[in-house]
Coordinates of C-alpha atoms in Angstrom, one line a residue:
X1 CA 18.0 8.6 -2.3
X2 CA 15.6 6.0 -1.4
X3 CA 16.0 7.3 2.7
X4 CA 15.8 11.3 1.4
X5 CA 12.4 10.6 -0.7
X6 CA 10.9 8.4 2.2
X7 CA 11.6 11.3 4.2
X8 CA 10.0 13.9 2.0
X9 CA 6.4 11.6 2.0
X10 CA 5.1 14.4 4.5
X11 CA 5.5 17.4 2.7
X12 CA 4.2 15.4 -0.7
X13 CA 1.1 14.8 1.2
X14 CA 0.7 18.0 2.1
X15 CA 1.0 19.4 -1.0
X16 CA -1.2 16.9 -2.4
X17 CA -4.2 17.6 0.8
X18 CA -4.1 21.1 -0.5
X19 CA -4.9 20.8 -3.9
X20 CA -7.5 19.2 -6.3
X21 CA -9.7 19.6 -3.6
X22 CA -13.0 19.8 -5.3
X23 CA -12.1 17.7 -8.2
X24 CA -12.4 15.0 -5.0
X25 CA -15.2 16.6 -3.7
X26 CA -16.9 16.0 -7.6
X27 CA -15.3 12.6 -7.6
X28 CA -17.1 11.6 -4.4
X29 CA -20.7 13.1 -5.8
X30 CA -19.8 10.6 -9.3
X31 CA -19.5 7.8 -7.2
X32 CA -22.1 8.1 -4.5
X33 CA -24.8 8.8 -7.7
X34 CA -23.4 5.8 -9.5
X35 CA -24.5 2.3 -8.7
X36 CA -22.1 -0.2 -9.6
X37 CA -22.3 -4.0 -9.9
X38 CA -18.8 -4.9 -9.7
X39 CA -15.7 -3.1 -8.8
X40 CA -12.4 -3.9 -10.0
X41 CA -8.5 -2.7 -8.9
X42 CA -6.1 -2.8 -11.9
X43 CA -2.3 -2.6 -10.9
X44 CA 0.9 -3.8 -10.1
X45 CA 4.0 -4.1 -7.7
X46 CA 3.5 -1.5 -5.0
X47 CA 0.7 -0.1 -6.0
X48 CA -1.3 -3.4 -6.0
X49 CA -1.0 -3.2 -2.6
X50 CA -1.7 0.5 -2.5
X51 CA -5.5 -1.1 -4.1
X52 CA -5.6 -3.5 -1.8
X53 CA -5.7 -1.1 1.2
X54 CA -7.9 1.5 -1.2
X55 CA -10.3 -2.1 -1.9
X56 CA -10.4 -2.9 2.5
X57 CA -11.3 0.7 3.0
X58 CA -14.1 0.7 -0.1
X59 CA -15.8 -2.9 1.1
X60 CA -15.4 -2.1 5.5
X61 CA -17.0 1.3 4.9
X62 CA -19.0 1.1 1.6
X63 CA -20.1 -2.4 1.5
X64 CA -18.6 -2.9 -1.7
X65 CA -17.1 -5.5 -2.9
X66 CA -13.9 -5.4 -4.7
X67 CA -11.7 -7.7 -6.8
X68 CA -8.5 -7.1 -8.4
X69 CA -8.1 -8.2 -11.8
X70 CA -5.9 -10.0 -13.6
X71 CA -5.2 -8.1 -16.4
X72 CA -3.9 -10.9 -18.8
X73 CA -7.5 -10.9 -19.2
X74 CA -8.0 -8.1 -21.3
X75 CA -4.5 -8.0 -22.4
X76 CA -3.7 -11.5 -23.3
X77 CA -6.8 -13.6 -23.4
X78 CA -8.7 -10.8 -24.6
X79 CA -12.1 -11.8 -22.7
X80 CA -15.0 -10.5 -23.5
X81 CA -15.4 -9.0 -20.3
X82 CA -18.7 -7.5 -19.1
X83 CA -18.3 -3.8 -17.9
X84 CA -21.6 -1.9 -17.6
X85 CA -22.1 -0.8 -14.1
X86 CA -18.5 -1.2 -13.0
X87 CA -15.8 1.0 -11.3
X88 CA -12.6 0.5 -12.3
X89 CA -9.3 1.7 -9.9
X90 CA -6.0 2.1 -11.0
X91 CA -3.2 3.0 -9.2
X92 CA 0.6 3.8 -10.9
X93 CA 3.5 5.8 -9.9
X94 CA 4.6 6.1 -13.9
X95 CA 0.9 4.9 -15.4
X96 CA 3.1 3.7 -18.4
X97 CA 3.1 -0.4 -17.8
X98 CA 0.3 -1.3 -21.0
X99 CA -1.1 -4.2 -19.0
X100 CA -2.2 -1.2 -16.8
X101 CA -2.9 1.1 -19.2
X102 CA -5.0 -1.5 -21.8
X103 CA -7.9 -2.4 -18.9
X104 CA -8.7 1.3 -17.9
X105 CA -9.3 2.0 -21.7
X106 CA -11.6 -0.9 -22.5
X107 CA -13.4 -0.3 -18.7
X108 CA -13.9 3.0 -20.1
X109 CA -14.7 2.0 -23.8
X110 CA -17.1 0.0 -22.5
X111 CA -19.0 2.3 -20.3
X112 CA -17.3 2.0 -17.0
X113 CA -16.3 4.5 -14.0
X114 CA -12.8 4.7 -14.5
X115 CA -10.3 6.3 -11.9
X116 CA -6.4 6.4 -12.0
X117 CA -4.8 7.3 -9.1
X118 CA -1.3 8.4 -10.8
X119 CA 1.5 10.3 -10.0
X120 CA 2.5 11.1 -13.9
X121 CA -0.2 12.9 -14.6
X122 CA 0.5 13.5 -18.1
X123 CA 1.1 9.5 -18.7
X124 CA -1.0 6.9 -20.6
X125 CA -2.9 5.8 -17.5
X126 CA -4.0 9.2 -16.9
X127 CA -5.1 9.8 -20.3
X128 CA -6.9 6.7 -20.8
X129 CA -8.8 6.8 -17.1
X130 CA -12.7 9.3 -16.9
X131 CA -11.2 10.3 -13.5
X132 CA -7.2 10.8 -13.7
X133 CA -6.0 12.1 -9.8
X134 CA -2.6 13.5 -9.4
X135 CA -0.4 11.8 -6.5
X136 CA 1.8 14.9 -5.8
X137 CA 4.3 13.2 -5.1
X138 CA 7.3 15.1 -7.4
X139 CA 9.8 12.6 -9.9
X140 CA 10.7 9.4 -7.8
X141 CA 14.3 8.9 -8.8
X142 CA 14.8 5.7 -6.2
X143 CA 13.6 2.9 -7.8
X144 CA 12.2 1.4 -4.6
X145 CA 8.8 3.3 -4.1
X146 CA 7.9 5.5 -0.8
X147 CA 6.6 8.8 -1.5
X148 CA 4.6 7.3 -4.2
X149 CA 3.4 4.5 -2.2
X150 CA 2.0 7.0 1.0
X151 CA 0.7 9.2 -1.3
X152 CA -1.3 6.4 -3.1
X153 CA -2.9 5.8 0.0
X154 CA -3.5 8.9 0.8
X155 CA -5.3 9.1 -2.6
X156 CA -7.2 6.1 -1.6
X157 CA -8.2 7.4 1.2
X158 CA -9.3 10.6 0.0
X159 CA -11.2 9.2 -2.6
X160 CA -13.2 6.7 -0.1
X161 CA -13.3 9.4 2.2
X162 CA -15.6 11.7 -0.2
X163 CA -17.2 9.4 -1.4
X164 CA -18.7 8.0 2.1
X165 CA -18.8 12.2 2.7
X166 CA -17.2 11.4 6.3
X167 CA -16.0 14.3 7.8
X168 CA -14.0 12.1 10.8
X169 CA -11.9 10.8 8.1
X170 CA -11.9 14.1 6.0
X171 CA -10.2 15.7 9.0
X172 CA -7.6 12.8 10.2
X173 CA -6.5 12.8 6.7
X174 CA -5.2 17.0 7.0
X175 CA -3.8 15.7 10.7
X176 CA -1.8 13.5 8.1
X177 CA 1.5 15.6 7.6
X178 CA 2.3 16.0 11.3
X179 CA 1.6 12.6 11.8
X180 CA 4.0 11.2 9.1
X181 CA 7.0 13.7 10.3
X182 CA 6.6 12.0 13.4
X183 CA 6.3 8.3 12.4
X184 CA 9.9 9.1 10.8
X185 CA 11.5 9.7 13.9
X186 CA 10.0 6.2 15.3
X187 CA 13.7 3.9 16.8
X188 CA 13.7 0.3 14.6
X189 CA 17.2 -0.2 15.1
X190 CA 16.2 -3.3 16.7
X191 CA 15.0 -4.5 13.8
X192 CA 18.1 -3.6 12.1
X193 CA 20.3 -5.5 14.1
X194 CA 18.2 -8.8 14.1
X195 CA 17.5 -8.6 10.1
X196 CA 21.4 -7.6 9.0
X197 CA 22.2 -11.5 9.2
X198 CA 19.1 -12.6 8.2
X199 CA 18.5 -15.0 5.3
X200 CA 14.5 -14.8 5.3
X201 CA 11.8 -13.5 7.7
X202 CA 8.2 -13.7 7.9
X203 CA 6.0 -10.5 7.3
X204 CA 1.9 -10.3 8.5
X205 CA -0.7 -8.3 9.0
X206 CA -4.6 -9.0 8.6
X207 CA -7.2 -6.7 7.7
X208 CA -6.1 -3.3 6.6
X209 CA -2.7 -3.7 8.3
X210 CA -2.4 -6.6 5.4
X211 CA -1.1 -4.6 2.7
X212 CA 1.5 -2.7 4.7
X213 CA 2.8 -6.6 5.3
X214 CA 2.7 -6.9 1.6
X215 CA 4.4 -3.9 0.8
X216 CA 7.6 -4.7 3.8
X217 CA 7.7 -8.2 2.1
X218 CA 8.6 -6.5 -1.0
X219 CA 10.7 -3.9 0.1
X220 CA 12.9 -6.4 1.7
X221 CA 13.3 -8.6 -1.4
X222 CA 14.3 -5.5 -3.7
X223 CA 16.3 -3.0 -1.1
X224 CA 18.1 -5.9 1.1
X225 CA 17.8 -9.4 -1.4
X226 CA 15.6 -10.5 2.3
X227 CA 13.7 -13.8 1.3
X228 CA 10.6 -12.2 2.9
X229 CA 6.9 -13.9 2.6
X230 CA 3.9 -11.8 3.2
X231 CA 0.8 -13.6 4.6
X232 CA -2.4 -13.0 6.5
X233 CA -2.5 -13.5 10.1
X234 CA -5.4 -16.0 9.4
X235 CA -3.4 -18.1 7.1
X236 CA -0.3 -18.4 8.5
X237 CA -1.1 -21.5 10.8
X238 CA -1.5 -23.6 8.0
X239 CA 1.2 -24.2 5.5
X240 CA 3.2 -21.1 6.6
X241 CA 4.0 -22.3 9.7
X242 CA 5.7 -25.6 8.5
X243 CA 8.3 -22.7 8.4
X244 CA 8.8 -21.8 11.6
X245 CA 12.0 -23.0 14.1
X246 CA 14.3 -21.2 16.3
X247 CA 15.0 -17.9 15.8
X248 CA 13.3 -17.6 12.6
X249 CA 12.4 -13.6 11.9
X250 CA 8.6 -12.3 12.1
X251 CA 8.0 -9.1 11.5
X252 CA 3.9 -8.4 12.8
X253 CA 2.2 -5.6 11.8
X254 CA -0.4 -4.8 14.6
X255 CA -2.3 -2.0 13.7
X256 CA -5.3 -0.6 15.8
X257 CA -8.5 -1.8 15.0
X258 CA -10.3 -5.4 15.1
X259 CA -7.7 -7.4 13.8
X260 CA -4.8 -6.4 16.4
X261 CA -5.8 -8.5 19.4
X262 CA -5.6 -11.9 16.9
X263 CA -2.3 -10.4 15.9
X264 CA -0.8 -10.5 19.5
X265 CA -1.9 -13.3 20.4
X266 CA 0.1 -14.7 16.8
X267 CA 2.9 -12.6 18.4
X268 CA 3.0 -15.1 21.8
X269 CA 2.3 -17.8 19.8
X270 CA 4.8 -17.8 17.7
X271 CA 7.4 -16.4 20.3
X272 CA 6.8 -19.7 22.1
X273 CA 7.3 -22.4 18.9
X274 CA 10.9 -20.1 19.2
X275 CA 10.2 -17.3 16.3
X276 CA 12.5 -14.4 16.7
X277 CA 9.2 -11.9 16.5
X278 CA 9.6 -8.3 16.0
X279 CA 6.1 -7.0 16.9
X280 CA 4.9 -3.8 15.4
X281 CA 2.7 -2.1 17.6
X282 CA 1.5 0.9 19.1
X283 CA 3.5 2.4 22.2
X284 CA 0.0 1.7 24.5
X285 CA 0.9 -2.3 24.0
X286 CA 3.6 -3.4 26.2
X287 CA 4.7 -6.6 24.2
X288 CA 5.9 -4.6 21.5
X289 CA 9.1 -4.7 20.0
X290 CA 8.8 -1.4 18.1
X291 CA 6.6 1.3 18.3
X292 CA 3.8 2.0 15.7
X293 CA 2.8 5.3 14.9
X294 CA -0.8 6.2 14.9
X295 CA -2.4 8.3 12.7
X296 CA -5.8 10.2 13.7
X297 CA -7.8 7.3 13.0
X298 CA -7.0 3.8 13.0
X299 CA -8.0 3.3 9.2
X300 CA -5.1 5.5 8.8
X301 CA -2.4 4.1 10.5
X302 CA -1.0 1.9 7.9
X303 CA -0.2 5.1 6.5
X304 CA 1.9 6.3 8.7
X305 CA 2.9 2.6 9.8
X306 CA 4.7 2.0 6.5
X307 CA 6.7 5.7 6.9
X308 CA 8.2 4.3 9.8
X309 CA 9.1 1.0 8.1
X310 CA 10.8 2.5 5.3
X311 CA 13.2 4.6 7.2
X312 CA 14.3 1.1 8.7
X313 CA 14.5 -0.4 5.2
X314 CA 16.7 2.0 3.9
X315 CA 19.1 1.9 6.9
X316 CA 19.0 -2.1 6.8
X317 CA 19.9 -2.0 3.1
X318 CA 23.0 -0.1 4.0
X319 CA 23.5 -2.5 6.9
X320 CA 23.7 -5.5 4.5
X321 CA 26.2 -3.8 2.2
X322 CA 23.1 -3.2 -0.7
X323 CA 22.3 0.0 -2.2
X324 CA 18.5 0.4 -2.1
X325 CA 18.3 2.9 -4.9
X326 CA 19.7 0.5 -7.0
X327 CA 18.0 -2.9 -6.6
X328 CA 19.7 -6.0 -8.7
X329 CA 17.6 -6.7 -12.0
X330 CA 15.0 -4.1 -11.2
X331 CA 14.6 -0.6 -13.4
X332 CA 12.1 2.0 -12.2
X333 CA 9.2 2.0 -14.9
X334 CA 8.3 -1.8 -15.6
X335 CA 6.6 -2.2 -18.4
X336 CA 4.5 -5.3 -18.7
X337 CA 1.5 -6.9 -21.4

C-alpha cells in the first residue's frame, strides 16, 4: 500500500494544482498586506519536515525568518506567549494530534495569521486555523506517509509561491505532475542492494535538500527498523563523523542549487575515509550513484527527489523481510499533548 500511494503522489498533485486556486491567490494578497514580526511552524513527524522545507523557501525568497516551535509551550508550560504580528504554519496529514491543534487556536485567539496546511479538511486543525488548505491528497491508509508528504510541499510551495506573486515558480509547480510520474521510474536498486544488510546509514542534505535527508532518515527507521541519522552537510564533520569507518552507508542528497557543490565534495570526502556513499544527484553529475530527478526549478526538486526515494523505501522494506504499511509500534494518527 505504502508503494501504490507513493505512486499515486502525481495525480494527488494534480488534482490538488487544479483546485482552490484563488483561495491561494487570496491567501498570497493576506500575507503580502500583512507584516509580521515573527513567524512560527507548528508540527510533527513528517510534516515537520514538510515546514522545514515550507520555512527555507519562506526565509531564501521572503527574507523571513522562521522558527519552529515547541509546542510543549503552549501545551504544557502554558507560556504566555506573545502573538501579535505573527504567522503561524501548520502542517498535518490527520490535523487531530492536540499539541498541533492547541497552538493554532491560541495563535489565532491571540490575533495571529494562522494557516493549516491539512489533508483532513474537516479535522480540528482545520477548524481551529483563519486559513485551513486542503492537501488533496485522498485517505492515506499506509501508515508511512508519501502522498501526504509531496503534497505538503506542494502546499508549501504554492503558498510561498503566491505570496512572492512569482510566476517562474507558479508555472514549475503545474510542470509538477509530469515531473513526479517520471521521478517514479528513476533505477535505486543500487541502493537496495547496499542497504538490505545494513544495520545503520548516514542521511544528508544542506539547505533545502535538508529536509528530504530528514524525511529518508525517518522513513528508514519506520519502513525498514534502518538506524538512519539525518544531519546537515555543515555539521557532519564534527561529532558525526566520529562515525565513520569502512563501508559505513551514506546516503547524499545533492540537489541543484548552492549547496550541491559542498555536497560532492562531502561525497569524495567521505568516499576516501572508506564510507560506502550512495550519492544522490542529478544525471548531469558524473559521480553519482543514483540519479536525481529535477523538477522545473531547482527549489522544486526535493519534491520530486523524495518520490524517487520512496519507491526505493518501499522496495527495501520488502527486501529486509518488513512490511512498510505496517511499522512496529507506530499507528497512523499520533496523538500527542
Amino acid at each position: 500500500m505504502m508503494l501504490k500511494e507513493a505512486l499515486s503522489a502525481a495525480d494527488c498533485v494534480a488534482l490538488q494544482l487544479a483546485s482552490d486556486t484563488d483561495r491561494y491567490a487570496e491567501l498570497g494578497r493576506k500575507l503580502r498586506s500583512t507584516s509580521f514580526s515573527t513567524a512560527l511552524t507548528i508540527a510533527r513527524g513528517s510534516s515537520d519536515h514538510a515546514c522545514s522545507y515550507a520555512a527555507y523557501l519562506i526565509m531564501a525568497r521572503l527574507g523571513r525568518v522562521v522558527a519552529s516551535l515547541p509546542m510543549s509551550l503552549v501545551t504544557l508550560n502554558k507560556s504566555p506567549l506573545i502573538t501579535r504580528d505573527t504567522l503561524a504554519i501548520s502542517i498535518s496529514q490527520s490535523g487531530q494530534s492536540p499539541d498541533v491543534v492547541e497552538p493554532i487556536r491560541y495563535f489565532r485567539d491571540g490575533g495571529a495569521t494562522t494557516v493549516a496546511l491539512v489533508n483532513d479538511i474537516d479535522s480540528p486543525l482545520a477548524h481551529a486555523a483563519e486559513w485551513a488548505m486542503p492537501l488533496r491528497a485522498g485517505k492515506e491508509q499506509s501508515v508511512a506517509a508519501t502522498k501526504s508528504f509531496i503534497t505538503s510541499l506542494v502546499a508549501s510551495a504554492r503558498m510561498v509561491a503566491q505570496w512572492q506573486n512569482d510566476p517562474e515558480l507558479l508555472a514549475g509547480l503545474e510542470a509538477l505532475p509530469d515531473s513526479l510520474r517520471a521521478a517514479t521510474s528513476e533505477d535505486w536498486s543500487q541502493a537496495i542492494d547496499i542497504l538490505a544488510p545494513a544495520r545503520n546509514i548516514m542521511v544528508v542534505g544542506r539547505g533545502i535538500s535538508f529536509p528530504v535527508a530528514l524525511e529518508a532518515g525517518l522513513k528508514f527507521k519506520e519502513t525498514s527498523a534502518l538506524q538512519a541519522e539525518a544531519f546537515s552537510g555543515a555539521e557532519i564533520k564534527h561529532g558525526p563523523m566520529a562515525l565513520i569507518e569502512d563501508g559505513y552507508p551514506l546516503m547524499i542528497f545533492a540537489t541543484r542549487g548552492p549547496t550541491q557543490a559542498s555536497l560532492l565534495q562531502l561525497a569524495a570526502e567521505m568516499r576516501g575515509r572508506g564510507a560506502r556513499v550512495l550519492l544522490a544527484a542529478p544525471a548531469d553529475v558524473a559521480e553519482r550513484d543514483l540519479t536525481l530527478p529535477t523538477a522545473a526549478t531547482p527549489d522544486l526538486d526535493p519534491i520530486v527527489a523524495i518520490q524517487a526515494f520512496y519507491v526505493m523505501a518501499a522496495k527495501l522494506s520488502a527486501a529486509r523481510g518488513m512490511d512498510p504499511d505496517r511499522p512496529r509500534h507506530l499507528s497512523k494518527v499520533t496523538k500527542t499533548n
